[in-house]
Tab-separated table of C-alpha atoms in Angstrom:
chain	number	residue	atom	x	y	z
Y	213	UNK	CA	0.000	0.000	0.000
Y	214	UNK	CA	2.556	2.298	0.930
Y	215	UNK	CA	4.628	1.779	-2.416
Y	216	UNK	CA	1.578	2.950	-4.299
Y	217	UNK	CA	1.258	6.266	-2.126
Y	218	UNK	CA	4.732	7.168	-1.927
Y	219	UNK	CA	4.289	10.473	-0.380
Y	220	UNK	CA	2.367	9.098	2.096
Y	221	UNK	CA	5.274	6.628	2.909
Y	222	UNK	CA	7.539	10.139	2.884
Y	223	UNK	CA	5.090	12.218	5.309
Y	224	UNK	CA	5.457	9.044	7.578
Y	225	UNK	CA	8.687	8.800	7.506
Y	226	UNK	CA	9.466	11.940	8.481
Y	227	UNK	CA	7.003	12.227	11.181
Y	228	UNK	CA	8.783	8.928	12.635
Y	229	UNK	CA	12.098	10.574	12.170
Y	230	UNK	CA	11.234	13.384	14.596
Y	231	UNK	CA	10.464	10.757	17.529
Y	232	UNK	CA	13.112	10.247	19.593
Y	233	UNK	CA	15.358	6.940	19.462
Y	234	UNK	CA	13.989	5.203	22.239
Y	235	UNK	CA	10.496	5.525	20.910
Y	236	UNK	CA	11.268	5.386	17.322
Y	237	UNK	CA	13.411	1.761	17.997
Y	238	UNK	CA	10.945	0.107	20.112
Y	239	UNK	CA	10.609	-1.243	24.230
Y	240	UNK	CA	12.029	-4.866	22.250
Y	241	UNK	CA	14.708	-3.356	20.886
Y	242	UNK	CA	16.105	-1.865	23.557
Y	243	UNK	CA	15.609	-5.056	25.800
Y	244	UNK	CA	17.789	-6.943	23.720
Y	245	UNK	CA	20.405	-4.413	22.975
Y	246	UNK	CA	21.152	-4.049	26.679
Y	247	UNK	CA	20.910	-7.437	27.082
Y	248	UNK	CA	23.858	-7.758	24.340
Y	249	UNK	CA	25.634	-4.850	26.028
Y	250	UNK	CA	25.629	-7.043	29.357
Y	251	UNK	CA	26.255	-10.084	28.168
Y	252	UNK	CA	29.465	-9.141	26.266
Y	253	UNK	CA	31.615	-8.764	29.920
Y	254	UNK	CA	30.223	-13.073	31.054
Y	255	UNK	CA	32.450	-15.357	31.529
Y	256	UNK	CA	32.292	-18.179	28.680
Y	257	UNK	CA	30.675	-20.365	31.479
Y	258	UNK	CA	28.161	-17.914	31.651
Y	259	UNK	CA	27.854	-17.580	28.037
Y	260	UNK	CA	27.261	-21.587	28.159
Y	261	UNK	CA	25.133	-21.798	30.551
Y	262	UNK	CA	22.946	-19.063	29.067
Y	263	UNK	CA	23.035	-20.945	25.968
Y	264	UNK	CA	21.901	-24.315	27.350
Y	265	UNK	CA	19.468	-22.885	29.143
Y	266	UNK	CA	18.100	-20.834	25.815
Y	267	UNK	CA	18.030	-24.116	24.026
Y	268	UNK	CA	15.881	-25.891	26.884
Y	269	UNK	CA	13.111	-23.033	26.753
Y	270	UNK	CA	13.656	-23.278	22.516
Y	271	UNK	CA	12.966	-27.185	22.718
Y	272	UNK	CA	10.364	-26.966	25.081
Y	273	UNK	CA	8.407	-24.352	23.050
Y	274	UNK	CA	9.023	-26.331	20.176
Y	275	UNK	CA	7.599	-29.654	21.348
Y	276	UNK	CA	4.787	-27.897	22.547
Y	277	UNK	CA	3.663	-26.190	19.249
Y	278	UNK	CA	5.503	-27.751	16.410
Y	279	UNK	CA	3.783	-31.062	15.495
Y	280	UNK	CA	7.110	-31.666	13.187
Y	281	UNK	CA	9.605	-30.699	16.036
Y	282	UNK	CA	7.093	-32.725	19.126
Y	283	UNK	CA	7.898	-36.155	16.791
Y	284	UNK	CA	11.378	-35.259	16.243
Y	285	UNK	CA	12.683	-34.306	20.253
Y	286	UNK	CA	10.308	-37.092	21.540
Y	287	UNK	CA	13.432	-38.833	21.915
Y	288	UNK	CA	14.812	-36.252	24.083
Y	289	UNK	CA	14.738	-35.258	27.787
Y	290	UNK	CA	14.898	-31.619	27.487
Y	291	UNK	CA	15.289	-31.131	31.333
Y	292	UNK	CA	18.457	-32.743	31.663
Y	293	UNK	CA	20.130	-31.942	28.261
Y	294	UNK	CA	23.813	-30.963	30.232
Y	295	UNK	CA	25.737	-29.511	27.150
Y	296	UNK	CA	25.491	-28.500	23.688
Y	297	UNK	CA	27.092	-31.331	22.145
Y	298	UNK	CA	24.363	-33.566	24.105
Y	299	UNK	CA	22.084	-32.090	21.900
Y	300	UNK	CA	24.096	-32.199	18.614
Y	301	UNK	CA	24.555	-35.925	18.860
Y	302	UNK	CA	21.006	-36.623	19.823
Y	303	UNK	CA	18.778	-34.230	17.652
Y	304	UNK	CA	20.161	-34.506	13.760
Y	305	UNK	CA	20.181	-31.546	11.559
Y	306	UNK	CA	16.982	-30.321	9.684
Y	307	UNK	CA	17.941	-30.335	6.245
Y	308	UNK	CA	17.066	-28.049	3.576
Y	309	UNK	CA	14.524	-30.320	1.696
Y	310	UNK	CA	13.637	-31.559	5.042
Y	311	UNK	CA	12.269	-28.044	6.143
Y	312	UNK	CA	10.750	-27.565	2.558
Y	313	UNK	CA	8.849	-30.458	2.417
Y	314	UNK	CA	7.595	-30.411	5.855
Y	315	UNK	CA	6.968	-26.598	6.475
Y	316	UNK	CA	3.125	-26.975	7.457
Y	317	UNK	CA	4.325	-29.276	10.305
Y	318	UNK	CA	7.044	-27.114	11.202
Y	319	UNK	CA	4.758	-24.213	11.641
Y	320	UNK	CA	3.951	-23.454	14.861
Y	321	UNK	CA	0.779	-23.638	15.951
Y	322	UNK	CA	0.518	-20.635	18.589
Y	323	UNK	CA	0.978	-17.440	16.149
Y	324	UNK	CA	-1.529	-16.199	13.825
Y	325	UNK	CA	-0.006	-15.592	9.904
Y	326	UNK	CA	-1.282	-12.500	10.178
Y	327	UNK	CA	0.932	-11.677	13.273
Y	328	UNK	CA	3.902	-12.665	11.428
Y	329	UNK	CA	6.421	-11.267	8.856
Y	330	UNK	CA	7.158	-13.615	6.155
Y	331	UNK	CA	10.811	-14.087	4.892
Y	332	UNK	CA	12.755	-15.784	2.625
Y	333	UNK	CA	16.486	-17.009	2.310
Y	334	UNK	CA	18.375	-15.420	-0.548
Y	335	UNK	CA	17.344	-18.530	-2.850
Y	336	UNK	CA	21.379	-18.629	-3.598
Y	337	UNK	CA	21.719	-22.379	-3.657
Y	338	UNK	CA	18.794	-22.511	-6.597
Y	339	UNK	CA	15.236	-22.504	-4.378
Y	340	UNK	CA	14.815	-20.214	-1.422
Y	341	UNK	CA	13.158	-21.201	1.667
Y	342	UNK	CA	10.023	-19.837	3.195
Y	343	UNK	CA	9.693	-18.567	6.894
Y	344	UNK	CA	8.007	-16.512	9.352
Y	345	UNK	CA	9.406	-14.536	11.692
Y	346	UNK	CA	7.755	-12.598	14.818
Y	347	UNK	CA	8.412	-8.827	15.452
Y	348	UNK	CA	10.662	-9.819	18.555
Y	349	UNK	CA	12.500	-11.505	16.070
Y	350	UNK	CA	13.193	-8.586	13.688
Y	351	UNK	CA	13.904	-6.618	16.701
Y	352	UNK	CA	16.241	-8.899	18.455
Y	353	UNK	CA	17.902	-9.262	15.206
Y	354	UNK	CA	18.049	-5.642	14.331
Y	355	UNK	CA	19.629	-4.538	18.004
Y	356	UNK	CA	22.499	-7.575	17.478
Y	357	UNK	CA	23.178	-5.757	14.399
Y	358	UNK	CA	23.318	-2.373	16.103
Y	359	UNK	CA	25.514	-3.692	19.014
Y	360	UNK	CA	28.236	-5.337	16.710
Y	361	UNK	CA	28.503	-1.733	14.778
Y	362	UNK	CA	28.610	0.236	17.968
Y	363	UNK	CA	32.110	-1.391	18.378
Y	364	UNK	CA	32.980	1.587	15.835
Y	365	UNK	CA	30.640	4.095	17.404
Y	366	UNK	CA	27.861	3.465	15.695
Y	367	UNK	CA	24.551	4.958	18.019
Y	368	UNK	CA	21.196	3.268	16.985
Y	369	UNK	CA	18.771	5.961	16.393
Y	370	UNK	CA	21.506	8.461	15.806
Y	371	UNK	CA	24.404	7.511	13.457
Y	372	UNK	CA	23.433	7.582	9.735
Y	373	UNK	CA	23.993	4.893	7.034
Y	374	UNK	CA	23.658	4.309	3.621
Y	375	UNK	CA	22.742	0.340	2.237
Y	376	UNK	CA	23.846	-0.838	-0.752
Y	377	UNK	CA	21.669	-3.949	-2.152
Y	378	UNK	CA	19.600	-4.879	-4.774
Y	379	UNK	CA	16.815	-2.922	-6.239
Y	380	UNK	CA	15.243	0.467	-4.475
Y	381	UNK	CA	11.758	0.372	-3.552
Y	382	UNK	CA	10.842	2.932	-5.428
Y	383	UNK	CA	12.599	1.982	-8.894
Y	384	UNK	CA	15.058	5.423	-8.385
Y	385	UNK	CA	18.471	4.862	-7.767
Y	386	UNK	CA	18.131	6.107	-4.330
Y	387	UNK	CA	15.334	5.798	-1.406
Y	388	UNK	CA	15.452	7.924	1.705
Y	389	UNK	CA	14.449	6.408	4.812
Y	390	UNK	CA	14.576	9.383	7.287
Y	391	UNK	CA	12.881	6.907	10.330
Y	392	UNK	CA	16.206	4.929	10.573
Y	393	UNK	CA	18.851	7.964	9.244
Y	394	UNK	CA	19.457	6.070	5.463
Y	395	UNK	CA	19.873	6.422	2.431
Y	396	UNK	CA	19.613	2.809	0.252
Y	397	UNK	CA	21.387	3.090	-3.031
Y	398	UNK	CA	20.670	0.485	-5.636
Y	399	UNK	CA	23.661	-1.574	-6.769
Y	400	UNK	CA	22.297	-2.188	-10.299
């Protein structure tokens, strides 16, 4: 819709430009870019343990919801899964024709697809994949981003940036995005 009403999309954009960053970035955002800010000083026992942990609560969601993933960990006792490589020997990789062929089952089954952003891989190895992704997801992602780039002062909210990838959304060789301070310059 907003590709079809471009000024719109501009008047918008601006208007979200003028918030300030810890509005404009979002409560999730901000959880999880602390949360990488305070995890970078633990100990890599800490790191591991955090990890295993993460896993457990992963696994459990995912036998709960995931008919595909509940057949596949039924072999495993979640609760007393003691290291990562307990889990790599017992749980075998999901392939890529594996996921493809069994993405209904793989869905979970406690989020709406209307509450989700659908994705794709870059389709590099001949067929991309399908997926959804929650905003927590894009958020999480988004503030790892940030946190690796503020290792060379880069301030989310603040610091401008230009992209260069693919096409422009709006066919011109450059878009203005004035709600994250960037410019996205097609490559072609």
């Amino acid at each position: 819709w907003l590709k079809r009403h471009p000024s719109i999309r501009k008047t918008a954009g601006r208007l979200m430009a003028a918030l300030p960053p810890s509005v404009k970035m979002g409560k999730q955002f901000w959880y999880w870019y602390s949360f990488y800010q305070q995890s970078e000083s633990w100990s890599p026992q800490r790191m591991r343990e955090h990890q295993l942990e993460s896993l457990r609560s992963l696994l459990r969601r995912l036998s709960d919801h995931s008919f595909f993933y509940r057949e596949r960990l039924s072999c495993v006792d979640i609760e007393h899964l003691d290291n990562l490589d307990d889990y790599a020997h017992l749980v075998s990789t999901t392939s890529r024709s594996e996921f493809a062929d069994n993405y209904a089952k793989i869905l979970s089954d406690d989020y709406t697809s209307h509450s989700l952003s659908r994705s794709q891989t870059s389709g590099t190895t001949g067929k991309a994949l399908q997926f959804y992704h929650t905003t927590e997801d894009q958020a999480r992602e988004w503030a790892a981003i940030c946190h690796q780039w503020s290792r060379v002062g880069y301030q989310p909210g603040k610091s401008r940036r230009v992209e260069f990838r693919g096409l422009t959304s709006s066919g011109s060789l450059v878009d203005y995005y004035p709600e994250r301070n960037m410019i996205r310059c097609s490559i072609l």
